[in-house]
Structures are given as structure tokens and as C-alpha cells.
Short mmCIF file of C-alpha atoms in Angstrom, two decimals:
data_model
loop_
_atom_site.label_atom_id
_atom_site.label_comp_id
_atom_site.label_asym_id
_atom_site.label_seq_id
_atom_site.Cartn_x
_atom_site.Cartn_y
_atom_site.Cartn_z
CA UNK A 1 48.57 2.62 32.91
CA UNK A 2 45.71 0.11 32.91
CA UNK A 3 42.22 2.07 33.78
CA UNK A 4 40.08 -0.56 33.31
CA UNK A 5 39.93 -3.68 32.88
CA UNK A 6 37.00 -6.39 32.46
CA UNK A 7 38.94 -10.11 33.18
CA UNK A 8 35.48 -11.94 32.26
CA UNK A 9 36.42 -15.75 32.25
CA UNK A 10 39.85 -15.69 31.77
CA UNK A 11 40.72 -16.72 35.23
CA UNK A 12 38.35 -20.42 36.06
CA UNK A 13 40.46 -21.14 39.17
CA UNK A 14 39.85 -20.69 42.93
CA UNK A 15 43.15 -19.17 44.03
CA UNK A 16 43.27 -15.69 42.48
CA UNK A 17 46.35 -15.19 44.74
CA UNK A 18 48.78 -12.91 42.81
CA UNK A 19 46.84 -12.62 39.61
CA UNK A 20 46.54 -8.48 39.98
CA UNK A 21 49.93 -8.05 40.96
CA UNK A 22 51.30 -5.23 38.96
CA UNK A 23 48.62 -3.57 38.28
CA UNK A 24 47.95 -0.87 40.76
CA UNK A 25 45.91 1.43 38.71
CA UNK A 26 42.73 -0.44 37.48
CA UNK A 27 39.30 0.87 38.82
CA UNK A 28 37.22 -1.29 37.65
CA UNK A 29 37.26 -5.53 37.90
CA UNK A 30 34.51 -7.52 36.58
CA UNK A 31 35.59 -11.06 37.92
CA UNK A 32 31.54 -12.31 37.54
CA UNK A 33 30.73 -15.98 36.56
CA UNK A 34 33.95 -17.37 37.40
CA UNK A 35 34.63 -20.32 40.14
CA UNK A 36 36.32 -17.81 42.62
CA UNK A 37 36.19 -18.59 46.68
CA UNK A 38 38.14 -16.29 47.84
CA UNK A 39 39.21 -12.56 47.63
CA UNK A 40 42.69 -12.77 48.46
CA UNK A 41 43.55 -10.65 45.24
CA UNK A 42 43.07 -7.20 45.86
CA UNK A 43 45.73 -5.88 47.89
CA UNK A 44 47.63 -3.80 45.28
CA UNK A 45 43.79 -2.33 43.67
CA UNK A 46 44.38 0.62 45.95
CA UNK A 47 42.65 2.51 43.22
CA UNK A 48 39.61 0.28 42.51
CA UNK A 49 36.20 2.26 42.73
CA UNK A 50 34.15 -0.66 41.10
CA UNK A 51 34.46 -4.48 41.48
CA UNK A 52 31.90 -7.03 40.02
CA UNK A 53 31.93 -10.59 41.62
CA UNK A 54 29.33 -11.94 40.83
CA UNK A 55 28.16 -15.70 40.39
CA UNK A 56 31.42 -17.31 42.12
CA UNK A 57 31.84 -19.21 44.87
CA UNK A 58 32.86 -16.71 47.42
CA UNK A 59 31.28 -16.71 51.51
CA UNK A 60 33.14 -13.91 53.29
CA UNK A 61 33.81 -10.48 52.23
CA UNK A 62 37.29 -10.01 52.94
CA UNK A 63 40.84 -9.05 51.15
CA UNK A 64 39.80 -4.99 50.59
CA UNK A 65 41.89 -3.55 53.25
CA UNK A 66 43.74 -1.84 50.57
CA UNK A 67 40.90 -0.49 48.46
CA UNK A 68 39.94 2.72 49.87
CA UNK A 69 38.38 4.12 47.38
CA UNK A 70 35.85 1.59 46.36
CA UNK A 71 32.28 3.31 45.54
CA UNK A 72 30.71 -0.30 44.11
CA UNK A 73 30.55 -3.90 45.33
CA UNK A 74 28.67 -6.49 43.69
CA UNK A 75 28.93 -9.98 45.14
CA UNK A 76 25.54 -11.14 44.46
CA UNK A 77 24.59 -15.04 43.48
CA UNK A 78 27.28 -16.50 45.33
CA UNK A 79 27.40 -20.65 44.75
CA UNK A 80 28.21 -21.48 48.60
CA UNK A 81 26.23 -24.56 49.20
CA UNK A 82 24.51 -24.29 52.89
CA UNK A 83 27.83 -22.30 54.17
CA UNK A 84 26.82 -18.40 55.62
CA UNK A 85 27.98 -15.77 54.06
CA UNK A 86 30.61 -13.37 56.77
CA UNK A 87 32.16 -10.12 57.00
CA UNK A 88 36.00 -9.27 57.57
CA UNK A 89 35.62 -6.17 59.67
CA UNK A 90 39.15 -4.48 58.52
CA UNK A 91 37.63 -5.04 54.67
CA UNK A 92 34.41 -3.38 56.03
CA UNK A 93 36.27 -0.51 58.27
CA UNK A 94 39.02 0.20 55.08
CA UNK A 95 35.53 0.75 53.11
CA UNK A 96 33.52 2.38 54.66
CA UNK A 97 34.25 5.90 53.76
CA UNK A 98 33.69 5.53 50.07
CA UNK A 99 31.22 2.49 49.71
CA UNK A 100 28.26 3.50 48.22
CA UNK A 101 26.48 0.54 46.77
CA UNK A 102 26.41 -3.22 48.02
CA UNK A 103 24.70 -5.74 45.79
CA UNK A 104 24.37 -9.10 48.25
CA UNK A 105 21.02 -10.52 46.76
CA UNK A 106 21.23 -14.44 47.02
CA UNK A 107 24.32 -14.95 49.18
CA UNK A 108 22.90 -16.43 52.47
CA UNK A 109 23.07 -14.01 54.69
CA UNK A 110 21.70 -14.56 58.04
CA UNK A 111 23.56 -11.37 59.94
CA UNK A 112 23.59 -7.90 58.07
CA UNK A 113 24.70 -6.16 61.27
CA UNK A 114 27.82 -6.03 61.03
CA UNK A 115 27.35 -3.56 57.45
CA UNK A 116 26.41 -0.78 60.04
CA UNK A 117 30.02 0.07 59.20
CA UNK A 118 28.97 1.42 55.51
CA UNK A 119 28.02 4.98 56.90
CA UNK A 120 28.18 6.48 53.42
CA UNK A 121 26.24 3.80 51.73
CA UNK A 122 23.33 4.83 49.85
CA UNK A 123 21.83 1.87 48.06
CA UNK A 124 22.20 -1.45 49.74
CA UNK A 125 19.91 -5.06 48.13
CA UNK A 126 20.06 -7.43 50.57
CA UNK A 127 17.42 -9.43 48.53
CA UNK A 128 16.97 -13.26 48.66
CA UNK A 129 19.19 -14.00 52.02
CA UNK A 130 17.74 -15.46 55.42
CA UNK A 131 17.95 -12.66 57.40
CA UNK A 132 15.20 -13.23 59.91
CA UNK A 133 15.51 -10.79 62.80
CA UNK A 134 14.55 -7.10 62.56
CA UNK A 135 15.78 -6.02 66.56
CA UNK A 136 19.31 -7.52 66.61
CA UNK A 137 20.14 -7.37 62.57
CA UNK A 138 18.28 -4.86 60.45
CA UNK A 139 17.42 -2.44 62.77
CA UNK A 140 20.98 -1.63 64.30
CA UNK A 141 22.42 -1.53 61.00
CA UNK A 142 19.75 1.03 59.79
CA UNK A 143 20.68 3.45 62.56
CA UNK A 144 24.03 4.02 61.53
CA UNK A 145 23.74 3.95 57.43
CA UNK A 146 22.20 7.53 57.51
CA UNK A 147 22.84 8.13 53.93
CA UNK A 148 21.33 5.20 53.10
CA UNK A 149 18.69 5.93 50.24
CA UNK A 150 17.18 2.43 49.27
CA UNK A 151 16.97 -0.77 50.75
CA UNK A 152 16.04 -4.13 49.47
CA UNK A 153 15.11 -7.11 51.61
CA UNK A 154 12.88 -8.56 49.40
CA UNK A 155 12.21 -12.43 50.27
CA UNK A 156 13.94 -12.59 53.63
CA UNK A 157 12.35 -14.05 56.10
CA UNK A 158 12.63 -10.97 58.03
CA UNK A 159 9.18 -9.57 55.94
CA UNK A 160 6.73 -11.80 57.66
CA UNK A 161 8.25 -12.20 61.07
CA UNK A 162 8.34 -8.33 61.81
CA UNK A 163 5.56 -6.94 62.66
CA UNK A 164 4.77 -3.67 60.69
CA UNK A 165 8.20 -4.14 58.87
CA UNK A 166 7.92 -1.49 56.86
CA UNK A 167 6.82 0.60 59.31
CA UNK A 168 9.55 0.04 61.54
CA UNK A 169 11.79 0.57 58.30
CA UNK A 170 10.41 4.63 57.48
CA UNK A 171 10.00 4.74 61.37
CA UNK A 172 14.22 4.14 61.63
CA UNK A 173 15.54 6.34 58.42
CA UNK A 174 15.41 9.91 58.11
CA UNK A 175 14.20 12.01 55.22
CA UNK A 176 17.02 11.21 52.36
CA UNK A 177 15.62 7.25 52.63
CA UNK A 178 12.98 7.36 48.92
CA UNK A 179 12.72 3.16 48.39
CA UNK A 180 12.21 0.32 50.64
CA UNK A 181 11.84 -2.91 48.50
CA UNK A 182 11.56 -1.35 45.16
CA UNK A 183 8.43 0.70 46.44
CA UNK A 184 8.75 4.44 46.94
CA UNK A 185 8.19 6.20 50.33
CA UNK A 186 5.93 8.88 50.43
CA UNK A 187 5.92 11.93 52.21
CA UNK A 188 2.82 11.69 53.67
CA UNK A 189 3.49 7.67 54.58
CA UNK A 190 6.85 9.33 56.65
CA UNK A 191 4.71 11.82 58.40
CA UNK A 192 2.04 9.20 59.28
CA UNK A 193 4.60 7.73 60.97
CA UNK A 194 6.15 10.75 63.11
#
């Protein structure tokens, strides 16, 4: 039974189609670096709890409806031209009991909304996208991530259009929420606020 498995660069192709049929049981993928667009290959990884895609080509999470279990996505530095980066909401819904990190830095994203789904996620880096509106995108999805213990929106446009941003940020998450953009949240900064 395969536990683990790193597949580096042995796969340069687009169409990862069929490539992890058979093999049920890995946990861990590390696909990073490779020219990927798609994530049509994960339907039989019903016991994946990491996956690393890194540095592909992909602009839509999608293709996890069967991975249940998953506690770690990285999809970061995705090489998508001027295209947005979307959501699949059955990959979102099948993981959002057990998702607990999201790594998106560098995708662009414009609408983080629809990750209000990720109720158990605790660290989430949204870093380096074009999210721009704090009403209709951040704040929604900060209401409903109430495990959510650090947040990164770190050159988003979103930082110097909202007034107050962080403010609005401690003002939205309850006690267990310690880092907003790599910079700790005091106790007495929360109370301030209250």
C-alpha cells in the first residue's frame, strides 16, 4: 500500500487524467513545478490529507469531490496568464469538514467568498491576489471560518481601499483569530475594539 508518494516532475503534461488510478491509499501528492491545468486526477485519493500544487498552470479549484479527508492544500504561484482563478463548490462542500490550511498566494484571485465554505479552516494566505472588496468578499467569508486562526492578505488591493482594514478584520473574528498578515493580535488591540 502506497502511503506517500512525492511525483516531483515526473509528470510535464497538462492532462493528468488517469495518472492516480490505482492508487487509492496515498496521503500525500506533491505535483509542484509541473505544467498542470487541471485537477481532473483525484477522484480515487479518497485518502489524501496533503496535496502540493504548486507552480502549475491551474485556475479553478476543482476535481476533490472524493477527497474527504484533505487537511492541506497548496495551490499557490499558479502560471494563468490574466485568466481568474474559480472555485468548484462540490470540491469546496466535499472539503470542508477537514480543510485546515489553504495556501492561494499569487493565483489571481479577485472573489474569496465563496471559501466561506472552509468552516474548519484555521490558516488561510490569500497573499498577492486582487481581491479588492472588504463588504461583499472578505468580510462574508470571515463570518463563517470561525476557526480560522491566521489570515494573510498581504498585497491585495483590498489593504488600501478598506478603511480601518485591520480593524474591521479583529472587529469580525472571535478570540481563537492570533495573526492577521504575519502580525500578531493582541489582547488588548481585540478589546480596544469591543
Amino acid at each position: 500500500l502506497v502511503r506517500s508518494r512525492g511525483l516531483g516532475d515526473v509528470y510535464k503534461r497538462q492532462d493528468m487524467s488517469g495518472t492516480l488510478r490505482g492508487l487509492p491509499g496515498l496521503i500525500q501528492i506533491n505535483l509542484h513545478g509541473n505544467q498542470i491545468s487541471e485537477m481532473n486526477c483525484f477522484e480515487e485519493c479518497t485518502q489524501l490529507r496533503k496535496l502540493y500544487l504548486e507552480g502549475n498552470r491551474i485556475s479553478r479549484l476543482e476535481g476533490l469531490q472524493n477527497c474527504q479527508r484533505l487537511e492541506e492544500l497548496y495551490l499557490g504561484d499558479q502560471a494563468i496568464g490574466g485568466l481568474e482563478f474559480t472555485f468548484d463548490d462540490y470540491s469546496l462542500a466535499a472539503i470542508s469538514n477537514t480543510l485546515e490550511v489553504l495556501d492561494l498566494p499569487k493565483v489571481n484571485l479577485i472573489h474569496c467568498k465563496p471559501l466561506y465554505f472552509l468552516e474548519n479552516l484555521y490558516t488561510l494566505n490569500l497573499n498577492d491576489n486582487l481581491i479588492d472588496d472588504f463588504n461583499d468578499e472578505v468580510a462574508p467569508m470571515l463570518m463563517t471560518l470561525i476557526r480560522l486562526t491566521n489570515l494573510s492578505l498581504l498585497r491585495n488591493p483590498v489593504l488600501r481601499k478598506t478603511s480601518k482594514y485591520r480593524d474591521q478584520v479583529v472587529s469580525l473574528t472571535g478570540p481563537q483569530f492570533t495573526e492577521l498578515d504575519g502580525k500578531t493580535i493582541k489582547t488588548q488591540e481585540r478589546q480596544y475594539l469591543q
